[in-house]
Amino acid sequence: MTAGTPGQQWKETAMVVRYTTSESVTEGHPDKVCDQISDAILDAHLTEDPMARVAAEVMVSGNMVHVAGEVTSKARVNVVGVVRDVIRQIGYTDPDLGFDADGCFVLTDLHEQSPDIAQGVVQEKDFGAGDQGIFYGYATDETDSYMPAAIHYAHRLTHRLAAVRKNGLLPFLRPDGKAQVTFAHDAQGRPQRLIGVVVSNQHAENVSDESLLRGVIGEVIAPVMGDWLRRDTRVLINPTGRFVAGGPAADTGLTGRKIIVDTYGGIGRHGGGAFSGKDATKVDRTGAYMARYIAKNVVAAGLAKNCEISLAFAIGQKTPEMVGVSMEGESKVDTDIVAEAIRELFPLSVSGMIDALALRRPVFQKTASYGHFGRMTEERSWEKTDRAQILRRYCGV
């Protein structure tokens, strides 16, 4: 279904130099179901044992959930109960959907972490990195969340889809869904015009096309996109015309398969490692969180309009092999000075990052949908800008 003025095209001006498109998925998307279960299992272990080492992977298919991975912990967790609770919270409670909290079959296969990995991670005074890798963080001043505009709004659309489903405003919606947003940017890189919005959401079989179209536009797209909407904005709602079969009953899901959704929507680089289900000794997660924390403070300090931080670690090593800084466009300070400030002002050892960001807390299930970055909540310590002023002083700004 299409809204707006079909076939009408916006005429580019000479000021527009690029487009960005990002997508988000709802908490009921099969891959996101897996991410949330993985992080809920992690949280359940951390609640009893803050030093737990967890790497929980999940697959959903049909009415089955398969949990596998490595756990070394003193905690005793009812994993099957955790799985069913998460599925129920998401909204898969109706057996007619083909996947439901009480009726699904749950298979668990968890064992202890490899001793070869453990000997490099667990040390008397400090932690070594749980794996090698390069980890990226990004921030930009183009939105108040310090996130790129496309992913900023895509997340808000999918979050709104879930909200109006749960509060009864649009009772015909079902848990699975996606959103995609495209912006045109001017020569300075600022979002100038909303080009298109795509929303796909699972729905009840008996809802009419008109009710679905009016409901999603009136209760989801218009409240979120606001003044960005114009007569020539291209709006697509369920472009195939039907989205009744959805969730794990229609599509297999896996933990860690939405890493671009989890980060910056394709703007900025990604090291390739997923976050969900991994405790803080895994630098896939901790390194990326610290890199975001640093990048956000650099932008908040006014040192640059956007910043990408890269951290490289070797397995078993306590500190990064490399600290990289990239600032596009005009910046007030040389990148070498910023890199020096980062090494001086931010804890970059694995244990230092864990302590600074308080990553031994059971806070991760809440990060597993609608992006790990861009929402300032008590749990998301990596979203604070509490080191911006000291960065400015150190860099002489």
mmCIF file of C-alpha atoms in Angstrom, residues 17-383:
data_model
loop_
_atom_site.group_PDB
_atom_site.id
_atom_site.type_symbol
_atom_site.label_atom_id
_atom_site.label_comp_id
_atom_site.label_asym_id
_atom_site.label_seq_id
_atom_site.Cartn_x
_atom_site.Cartn_y
_atom_site.Cartn_z
ATOM 1 C CA VAL A 17 25.044 15.529 -1.903
ATOM 2 C CA ARG A 18 24.016 12.181 -0.444
ATOM 3 C CA TYR A 19 21.206 9.957 0.772
ATOM 4 C CA THR A 20 21.107 7.729 3.842
ATOM 5 C CA THR A 21 18.723 4.865 4.485
ATOM 6 C CA SER A 22 18.441 2.844 7.688
ATOM 7 C CA GLU A 23 16.078 0.192 8.956
ATOM 8 C CA SER A 24 14.839 -0.963 12.333
ATOM 9 C CA VAL A 25 12.806 -4.010 13.360
ATOM 10 C CA THR A 26 10.253 -4.526 16.114
ATOM 11 C CA GLU A 27 10.841 -6.641 19.192
ATOM 12 C CA GLY A 28 8.692 -9.356 17.591
ATOM 13 C CA HIS A 29 10.983 -9.803 14.575
ATOM 14 C CA PRO A 30 12.395 -13.369 14.717
ATOM 15 C CA ASP A 31 16.028 -12.237 14.987
ATOM 16 C CA LYS A 32 15.126 -9.759 17.734
ATOM 17 C CA VAL A 33 13.219 -12.444 19.637
ATOM 18 C CA CYS A 34 16.507 -14.353 19.736
ATOM 19 C CA ASP A 35 18.535 -11.315 20.815
ATOM 20 C CA GLN A 36 16.154 -10.620 23.690
ATOM 21 C CA ILE A 37 16.171 -14.230 24.881
ATOM 22 C CA SER A 38 19.983 -14.307 24.750
ATOM 23 C CA ASP A 39 20.263 -11.110 26.798
ATOM 24 C CA ALA A 40 17.572 -12.228 29.247
ATOM 25 C CA ILE A 41 19.579 -15.402 29.907
ATOM 26 C CA LEU A 42 22.662 -13.218 30.464
ATOM 27 C CA ASP A 43 20.728 -10.941 32.852
ATOM 28 C CA ALA A 44 19.375 -13.903 34.811
ATOM 29 C CA HIS A 45 22.925 -15.137 35.435
ATOM 30 C CA LEU A 46 24.274 -11.687 36.308
ATOM 31 C CA THR A 47 21.449 -11.180 38.830
ATOM 32 C CA GLU A 48 22.821 -14.046 40.931
ATOM 33 C CA ASP A 49 26.458 -13.927 39.850
ATOM 34 C CA PRO A 50 27.899 -10.609 38.563
ATOM 35 C CA MET A 51 31.085 -12.425 37.527
ATOM 36 C CA ALA A 52 29.231 -14.899 35.296
ATOM 37 C CA ARG A 53 30.721 -15.527 31.880
ATOM 38 C CA VAL A 54 27.977 -16.072 29.332
ATOM 39 C CA ALA A 55 27.767 -16.530 25.581
ATOM 40 C CA ALA A 56 24.163 -17.530 24.847
ATOM 41 C CA GLU A 57 22.978 -18.096 21.286
ATOM 42 C CA VAL A 58 19.360 -18.681 20.268
ATOM 43 C CA MET A 59 17.568 -19.911 17.165
ATOM 44 C CA VAL A 60 13.806 -19.812 16.671
ATOM 45 C CA SER A 61 11.964 -21.629 13.910
ATOM 46 C CA GLY A 62 8.335 -22.585 13.729
ATOM 47 C CA ASN A 63 7.186 -23.199 17.302
ATOM 48 C CA MET A 64 10.657 -24.182 18.523
ATOM 49 C CA VAL A 65 13.382 -22.346 20.449
ATOM 50 C CA HIS A 66 16.929 -23.725 20.509
ATOM 51 C CA VAL A 67 19.291 -22.255 23.137
ATOM 52 C CA ALA A 68 23.001 -23.083 22.919
ATOM 53 C CA GLY A 69 26.304 -21.647 24.067
ATOM 54 C CA GLU A 70 28.749 -21.400 26.947
ATOM 55 C CA VAL A 71 28.052 -20.416 30.549
ATOM 56 C CA THR A 72 30.475 -20.433 33.474
ATOM 57 C CA SER A 73 28.619 -19.263 36.560
ATOM 58 C CA LYS A 74 27.616 -20.054 40.130
ATOM 59 C CA ALA A 75 24.045 -19.002 39.279
ATOM 60 C CA ARG A 76 21.278 -21.532 38.829
ATOM 61 C CA VAL A 77 18.913 -20.271 36.159
ATOM 62 C CA ASN A 78 15.652 -21.723 34.897
ATOM 63 C CA VAL A 79 16.516 -21.130 31.253
ATOM 64 C CA VAL A 80 13.257 -22.526 29.903
ATOM 65 C CA GLY A 81 11.297 -20.225 32.201
ATOM 66 C CA VAL A 82 13.348 -17.234 31.044
ATOM 67 C CA VAL A 83 12.668 -18.105 27.405
ATOM 68 C CA ARG A 84 8.914 -18.330 27.911
ATOM 69 C CA ASP A 85 8.818 -15.076 29.907
ATOM 70 C CA VAL A 86 10.555 -13.136 27.135
ATOM 71 C CA ILE A 87 8.282 -14.520 24.435
ATOM 72 C CA ARG A 88 5.252 -13.623 26.567
ATOM 73 C CA GLN A 89 6.529 -10.054 27.174
ATOM 74 C CA ILE A 90 6.979 -9.538 23.429
ATOM 75 C CA GLY A 91 3.383 -10.528 22.788
ATOM 76 C CA TYR A 92 3.481 -14.018 21.312
ATOM 77 C CA THR A 93 0.689 -15.450 23.448
ATOM 78 C CA ASP A 94 -1.811 -16.576 20.811
ATOM 79 C CA PRO A 95 -1.332 -20.166 19.529
ATOM 80 C CA ASP A 96 -2.986 -19.121 16.261
ATOM 81 C CA LEU A 97 0.180 -17.127 15.427
ATOM 82 C CA GLY A 98 2.071 -20.431 15.130
ATOM 83 C CA PHE A 99 4.547 -19.435 17.842
ATOM 84 C CA ASP A 100 3.541 -18.830 21.453
ATOM 85 C CA ALA A 101 5.132 -18.599 24.884
ATOM 86 C CA ASP A 102 3.349 -21.520 26.492
ATOM 87 C CA GLY A 103 3.181 -23.885 23.544
ATOM 88 C CA CYS A 104 6.644 -23.597 22.004
ATOM 89 C CA PHE A 105 9.199 -26.398 22.395
ATOM 90 C CA VAL A 106 12.412 -25.222 24.093
ATOM 91 C CA LEU A 107 15.666 -27.143 23.607
ATOM 92 C CA THR A 108 18.693 -26.115 25.721
ATOM 93 C CA ASP A 109 22.334 -26.980 25.135
ATOM 94 C CA LEU A 110 24.575 -24.869 27.390
ATOM 95 C CA HIS A 111 28.036 -25.900 28.585
ATOM 96 C CA GLU A 112 31.076 -24.264 30.225
ATOM 97 C CA GLN A 113 33.414 -21.846 28.496
ATOM 98 C CA SER A 114 36.462 -23.330 26.803
ATOM 99 C CA PRO A 115 39.406 -23.507 29.243
ATOM 100 C CA ASP A 116 41.706 -22.286 26.439
ATOM 101 C CA ILE A 117 39.726 -19.050 26.268
ATOM 102 C CA ALA A 118 39.256 -18.817 30.027
ATOM 103 C CA GLN A 119 42.999 -18.864 30.753
ATOM 104 C CA GLY A 120 43.416 -15.663 28.740
ATOM 105 C CA VAL A 121 40.379 -13.940 30.176
ATOM 106 C CA VAL A 122 40.434 -14.790 33.867
ATOM 107 C CA GLN A 123 43.502 -13.344 35.552
ATOM 108 C CA GLU A 124 44.163 -12.399 39.156
ATOM 109 C CA LYS A 125 44.271 -8.618 38.901
ATOM 110 C CA ASP A 126 42.809 -7.777 35.528
ATOM 111 C CA PHE A 127 40.823 -9.181 32.636
ATOM 112 C CA GLY A 128 42.149 -9.926 29.209
ATOM 113 C CA ALA A 129 39.994 -9.518 26.115
ATOM 114 C CA GLY A 130 37.802 -12.538 25.369
ATOM 115 C CA ASP A 131 38.635 -12.351 21.669
ATOM 116 C CA GLN A 132 40.497 -10.316 19.104
ATOM 117 C CA GLY A 133 38.692 -7.767 16.968
ATOM 118 C CA ILE A 134 38.118 -4.158 15.961
ATOM 119 C CA PHE A 135 35.235 -2.328 17.593
ATOM 120 C CA TYR A 136 33.649 0.917 16.459
ATOM 121 C CA GLY A 137 31.624 3.685 18.037
ATOM 122 C CA TYR A 138 29.993 6.611 16.284
ATOM 123 C CA ALA A 139 28.231 9.845 17.201
ATOM 124 C CA THR A 140 26.879 12.814 15.272
ATOM 125 C CA ASP A 141 25.200 16.062 16.252
ATOM 126 C CA GLU A 142 22.467 15.787 13.606
ATOM 127 C CA THR A 143 19.912 14.545 16.201
ATOM 128 C CA ASP A 144 19.484 15.059 19.934
ATOM 129 C CA SER A 145 20.278 11.374 20.449
ATOM 130 C CA TYR A 146 23.693 11.855 18.779
ATOM 131 C CA MET A 147 22.594 9.229 16.245
ATOM 132 C CA PRO A 148 22.272 9.482 12.450
ATOM 133 C CA ALA A 149 18.818 10.762 11.529
ATOM 134 C CA ALA A 150 17.801 7.713 9.474
ATOM 135 C CA ILE A 151 18.333 5.157 12.250
ATOM 136 C CA HIS A 152 17.110 7.608 14.915
ATOM 137 C CA TYR A 153 13.688 7.806 13.274
ATOM 138 C CA ALA A 154 13.562 4.183 12.130
ATOM 139 C CA HIS A 155 13.898 3.039 15.743
ATOM 140 C CA ARG A 156 11.190 5.411 16.858
ATOM 141 C CA LEU A 157 8.823 4.078 14.228
ATOM 142 C CA THR A 158 9.270 0.447 15.278
ATOM 143 C CA HIS A 159 9.076 1.353 18.963
ATOM 144 C CA ARG A 160 5.813 3.165 18.236
ATOM 145 C CA LEU A 161 4.472 0.144 16.334
ATOM 146 C CA ALA A 162 4.938 -1.973 19.449
ATOM 147 C CA ALA A 163 3.449 0.704 21.700
ATOM 148 C CA VAL A 164 0.190 1.104 19.761
ATOM 149 C CA ARG A 165 -0.149 -2.670 19.536
ATOM 150 C CA LYS A 166 0.257 -3.134 23.283
ATOM 151 C CA ASN A 167 -1.870 -0.172 24.394
ATOM 152 C CA GLY A 168 -4.754 -1.165 22.127
ATOM 153 C CA LEU A 169 -4.730 1.833 19.783
ATOM 154 C CA LEU A 170 -4.129 -0.505 16.831
ATOM 155 C CA PRO A 171 -5.281 -3.896 18.153
ATOM 156 C CA PHE A 172 -5.039 -5.519 14.716
ATOM 157 C CA LEU A 173 -1.233 -5.288 14.720
ATOM 158 C CA ARG A 174 0.882 -8.323 15.594
ATOM 159 C CA PRO A 175 4.433 -8.484 17.022
ATOM 160 C CA ASP A 176 6.541 -8.796 13.853
ATOM 161 C CA GLY A 177 7.453 -5.673 11.876
ATOM 162 C CA LYS A 178 10.030 -3.384 10.264
ATOM 163 C CA ALA A 179 10.562 0.249 9.335
ATOM 164 C CA GLN A 180 12.934 1.946 6.897
ATOM 165 C CA VAL A 181 13.696 5.654 6.558
ATOM 166 C CA THR A 182 15.528 7.570 3.801
ATOM 167 C CA PHE A 183 16.877 11.110 4.180
ATOM 168 C CA ALA A 184 18.569 13.479 1.751
ATOM 169 C CA HIS A 185 21.468 15.450 3.222
ATOM 170 C CA ASP A 186 22.856 18.841 2.250
ATOM 171 C CA ALA A 187 26.466 19.717 1.477
ATOM 172 C CA GLN A 188 27.237 20.060 5.193
ATOM 173 C CA GLY A 189 25.894 16.579 5.868
ATOM 174 C CA ARG A 190 22.755 17.768 7.644
ATOM 175 C CA PRO A 191 19.472 15.898 7.004
ATOM 176 C CA GLN A 192 17.563 18.206 4.672
ATOM 177 C CA ARG A 193 14.532 16.280 3.469
ATOM 178 C CA LEU A 194 12.673 13.075 4.235
ATOM 179 C CA ILE A 195 12.574 11.118 0.990
ATOM 180 C CA GLY A 196 10.733 7.981 2.029
ATOM 181 C CA VAL A 197 9.290 5.865 4.836
ATOM 182 C CA VAL A 198 8.560 2.141 4.638
ATOM 183 C CA VAL A 199 6.597 0.391 7.387
ATOM 184 C CA SER A 200 5.787 -3.312 7.308
ATOM 185 C CA ASN A 201 3.863 -4.810 10.211
ATOM 186 C CA GLN A 202 2.242 -8.155 10.812
ATOM 187 C CA HIS A 203 -1.525 -7.781 11.142
ATOM 188 C CA ALA A 204 -4.742 -9.661 11.777
ATOM 189 C CA GLU A 205 -6.191 -11.366 8.735
ATOM 190 C CA ASN A 206 -9.556 -9.603 8.919
ATOM 191 C CA VAL A 207 -8.334 -5.978 9.029
ATOM 192 C CA SER A 208 -9.171 -3.926 5.944
ATOM 193 C CA ASP A 209 -6.499 -2.221 3.870
ATOM 194 C CA GLU A 210 -8.048 1.175 4.639
ATOM 195 C CA SER A 211 -8.053 0.601 8.417
ATOM 196 C CA LEU A 212 -4.453 -0.557 8.336
ATOM 197 C CA LEU A 213 -3.333 2.358 6.165
ATOM 198 C CA ARG A 214 -5.139 5.009 8.181
ATOM 199 C CA GLY A 215 -4.105 3.488 11.493
ATOM 200 C CA VAL A 216 -0.399 3.215 10.735
ATOM 201 C CA ILE A 217 -0.222 6.691 9.179
ATOM 202 C CA GLY A 218 -2.269 8.366 11.907
ATOM 203 C CA GLU A 219 -0.919 6.591 14.977
ATOM 204 C CA VAL A 220 2.639 5.698 13.949
ATOM 205 C CA ILE A 221 4.126 7.620 11.027
ATOM 206 C CA ALA A 222 2.620 11.070 11.608
ATOM 207 C CA PRO A 223 3.391 11.258 15.356
ATOM 208 C CA VAL A 224 6.988 10.108 14.844
ATOM 209 C CA MET A 225 7.978 11.908 11.634
ATOM 210 C CA GLY A 226 6.000 15.098 12.284
ATOM 211 C CA ASP A 227 7.183 18.090 10.246
ATOM 212 C CA TRP A 228 9.523 15.943 8.155
ATOM 213 C CA LEU A 229 6.512 14.650 6.236
ATOM 214 C CA ARG A 230 5.747 16.492 2.969
ATOM 215 C CA ARG A 231 3.375 15.909 0.109
ATOM 216 C CA ASP A 232 6.194 14.414 -1.955
ATOM 217 C CA THR A 233 7.423 12.051 0.795
ATOM 218 C CA ARG A 234 7.086 8.494 -0.458
ATOM 219 C CA VAL A 235 5.264 6.348 2.131
ATOM 220 C CA LEU A 236 4.905 2.574 1.743
ATOM 221 C CA ILE A 237 2.912 0.457 4.187
ATOM 222 C CA ASN A 238 3.131 -3.329 3.811
ATOM 223 C CA PRO A 239 4.313 -3.030 0.178
ATOM 224 C CA THR A 240 3.483 -6.665 -0.648
ATOM 225 C CA GLY A 241 -0.130 -5.972 0.320
ATOM 226 C CA ARG A 242 -0.363 -8.615 3.056
ATOM 227 C CA PHE A 243 1.595 -9.500 6.218
ATOM 228 C CA VAL A 244 -0.488 -12.025 8.177
ATOM 229 C CA ALA A 245 2.063 -14.820 8.537
ATOM 230 C CA GLY A 246 4.976 -13.493 10.570
ATOM 231 C CA GLY A 247 7.339 -14.065 13.466
ATOM 232 C CA PRO A 248 9.219 -17.347 13.961
ATOM 233 C CA ALA A 249 6.304 -19.280 12.449
ATOM 234 C CA ALA A 250 7.116 -17.673 9.093
ATOM 235 C CA ASP A 251 10.853 -17.003 9.297
ATOM 236 C CA THR A 252 13.791 -18.474 11.204
ATOM 237 C CA GLY A 253 15.552 -16.127 13.627
ATOM 238 C CA LEU A 254 19.088 -16.115 15.031
ATOM 239 C CA THR A 255 20.912 -14.156 17.713
ATOM 240 C CA GLY A 256 23.213 -11.470 16.333
ATOM 241 C CA ARG A 257 21.782 -11.180 12.841
ATOM 242 C CA LYS A 258 20.703 -7.539 13.158
ATOM 243 C CA ILE A 259 24.041 -5.900 13.995
ATOM 244 C CA ILE A 260 23.475 -2.879 11.743
ATOM 245 C CA VAL A 261 20.069 -2.296 13.319
ATOM 246 C CA ASP A 262 21.750 -2.607 16.721
ATOM 247 C CA THR A 263 24.323 0.086 15.925
ATOM 248 C CA TYR A 264 24.149 3.038 13.513
ATOM 249 C CA GLY A 265 22.006 1.869 10.629
ATOM 250 C CA GLY A 266 24.914 1.479 8.214
ATOM 251 C CA ILE A 267 26.324 4.946 8.886
ATOM 252 C CA GLY A 268 29.760 4.399 10.400
ATOM 253 C CA ARG A 269 31.616 1.096 10.360
ATOM 254 C CA HIS A 270 30.946 -2.111 12.267
ATOM 255 C CA GLY A 271 33.494 -4.632 13.467
ATOM 256 C CA GLY A 272 31.223 -7.572 12.664
ATOM 257 C CA GLY A 273 30.691 -8.907 16.175
ATOM 258 C CA ALA A 274 27.213 -9.167 17.686
ATOM 259 C CA PHE A 275 26.380 -7.962 21.196
ATOM 260 C CA SER A 276 23.472 -9.941 22.598
ATOM 261 C CA GLY A 277 24.017 -12.864 24.937
ATOM 262 C CA LYS A 278 27.614 -11.881 25.718
ATOM 263 C CA ASP A 279 28.879 -10.818 29.130
ATOM 264 C CA ALA A 280 31.212 -7.847 29.497
ATOM 265 C CA THR A 281 34.466 -9.824 29.142
ATOM 266 C CA LYS A 282 33.518 -10.142 25.474
ATOM 267 C CA VAL A 283 34.981 -7.041 23.867
ATOM 268 C CA ASP A 284 32.541 -7.352 20.944
ATOM 269 C CA ARG A 285 30.136 -5.739 23.346
ATOM 270 C CA THR A 286 32.269 -3.807 25.832
ATOM 271 C CA GLY A 287 34.633 -2.351 23.223
ATOM 272 C CA ALA A 288 31.727 -1.147 21.082
ATOM 273 C CA TYR A 289 29.986 0.390 24.093
ATOM 274 C CA MET A 290 33.149 2.208 25.176
ATOM 275 C CA ALA A 291 33.791 3.410 21.612
ATOM 276 C CA ARG A 292 30.261 4.870 21.469
ATOM 277 C CA TYR A 293 30.782 6.497 24.901
ATOM 278 C CA ILE A 294 34.004 8.134 23.726
ATOM 279 C CA ALA A 295 32.593 9.256 20.359
ATOM 280 C CA LYS A 296 29.509 10.760 21.984
ATOM 281 C CA ASN A 297 31.624 12.715 24.469
ATOM 282 C CA VAL A 298 33.857 14.010 21.655
ATOM 283 C CA VAL A 299 30.817 15.370 19.790
ATOM 284 C CA ALA A 300 29.143 16.639 22.977
ATOM 285 C CA ALA A 301 32.368 18.508 23.776
ATOM 286 C CA GLY A 302 32.024 20.360 20.471
ATOM 287 C CA LEU A 303 35.299 18.987 19.129
ATOM 288 C CA ALA A 304 33.624 17.711 15.941
ATOM 289 C CA LYS A 305 30.209 17.399 14.319
ATOM 290 C CA ASN A 306 30.632 13.657 14.004
ATOM 291 C CA CYS A 307 33.192 11.203 15.288
ATOM 292 C CA GLU A 308 34.058 7.555 14.791
ATOM 293 C CA ILE A 309 36.223 5.772 17.363
ATOM 294 C CA SER A 310 37.886 2.426 16.681
ATOM 295 C CA LEU A 311 39.463 0.132 19.279
ATOM 296 C CA ALA A 312 41.426 -3.007 18.372
ATOM 297 C CA PHE A 313 42.105 -5.791 20.891
ATOM 298 C CA ALA A 314 44.020 -9.068 20.909
ATOM 299 C CA ILE A 315 42.676 -12.073 22.827
ATOM 300 C CA GLY A 316 43.954 -12.236 26.385
ATOM 301 C CA GLN A 317 45.413 -8.723 26.265
ATOM 302 C CA LYS A 318 44.279 -6.091 28.759
ATOM 303 C CA THR A 319 44.601 -2.903 26.687
ATOM 304 C CA PRO A 320 43.858 -2.059 23.041
ATOM 305 C CA GLU A 321 46.394 -2.567 20.287
ATOM 306 C CA MET A 322 45.044 0.526 18.536
ATOM 307 C CA VAL A 323 42.931 3.608 19.283
ATOM 308 C CA GLY A 324 41.669 5.301 16.118
ATOM 309 C CA VAL A 325 39.867 8.631 15.723
ATOM 310 C CA SER A 326 38.050 9.820 12.606
ATOM 311 C CA MET A 327 36.239 13.163 12.440
ATOM 312 C CA GLU A 328 34.665 14.152 9.126
ATOM 313 C CA GLY A 329 34.376 17.765 8.015
ATOM 314 C CA GLU A 330 35.436 20.686 10.162
ATOM 315 C CA SER A 331 36.858 19.886 13.594
ATOM 316 C CA LYS A 332 38.356 22.129 16.233
ATOM 317 C CA VAL A 333 41.219 19.816 17.217
ATOM 318 C CA ASP A 334 43.670 17.565 15.388
ATOM 319 C CA THR A 335 42.809 13.869 15.596
ATOM 320 C CA ASP A 336 46.204 13.061 17.164
ATOM 321 C CA ILE A 337 45.419 15.356 20.079
ATOM 322 C CA VAL A 338 41.996 13.774 20.503
ATOM 323 C CA ALA A 339 43.532 10.280 20.440
ATOM 324 C CA GLU A 340 46.023 11.341 23.109
ATOM 325 C CA ALA A 341 43.189 12.770 25.220
ATOM 326 C CA ILE A 342 41.216 9.540 24.886
ATOM 327 C CA ARG A 343 44.120 7.412 26.098
ATOM 328 C CA GLU A 344 44.612 9.776 29.027
ATOM 329 C CA LEU A 345 41.000 10.353 30.085
ATOM 330 C CA PHE A 346 39.149 7.101 29.336
ATOM 331 C CA PRO A 347 39.829 3.677 30.907
ATOM 332 C CA LEU A 348 40.645 1.398 27.975
ATOM 333 C CA SER A 349 41.657 -1.820 29.706
ATOM 334 C CA VAL A 350 38.959 -4.506 29.605
ATOM 335 C CA SER A 351 38.377 -4.354 33.373
ATOM 336 C CA GLY A 352 38.566 -0.553 33.278
ATOM 337 C CA MET A 353 35.836 -0.370 30.630
ATOM 338 C CA ILE A 354 33.678 -2.828 32.559
ATOM 339 C CA ASP A 355 34.006 -0.795 35.767
ATOM 340 C CA ALA A 356 33.554 2.615 34.113
ATOM 341 C CA LEU A 357 30.373 1.542 32.329
ATOM 342 C CA ALA A 358 29.100 -0.671 35.185
ATOM 343 C CA LEU A 359 28.652 -3.662 32.895
ATOM 344 C CA ARG A 360 28.263 -6.273 35.621
ATOM 345 C CA ARG A 361 24.614 -5.266 36.070
ATOM 346 C CA PRO A 362 21.666 -7.224 34.614
ATOM 347 C CA VAL A 363 20.636 -4.466 32.190
ATOM 348 C CA PHE A 364 21.070 -6.064 28.800
ATOM 349 C CA GLN A 365 17.648 -7.390 27.826
ATOM 350 C CA LYS A 366 16.484 -3.766 27.568
ATOM 351 C CA THR A 367 19.219 -3.069 25.005
ATOM 352 C CA ALA A 368 18.260 -5.953 22.741
ATOM 353 C CA SER A 369 15.540 -4.135 20.774
ATOM 354 C CA TYR A 370 15.341 -0.688 19.137
ATOM 355 C CA GLY A 371 19.105 -0.235 19.140
ATOM 356 C CA HIS A 372 21.863 -0.404 21.729
ATOM 357 C CA PHE A 373 22.616 3.287 21.253
ATOM 358 C CA GLY A 374 20.709 6.542 21.154
ATOM 359 C CA ARG A 375 18.409 6.219 24.173
ATOM 360 C CA MET A 376 19.473 7.925 27.386
ATOM 361 C CA THR A 377 18.310 5.663 30.217
ATOM 362 C CA GLU A 378 19.753 4.799 33.602
ATOM 363 C CA GLU A 379 20.931 1.420 32.354
ATOM 364 C CA ARG A 380 22.837 2.800 29.356
ATOM 365 C CA SER A 381 25.902 4.249 31.023
ATOM 366 C CA TRP A 382 27.641 4.413 27.636
ATOM 367 C CA GLU A 383 25.176 7.141 26.586
#
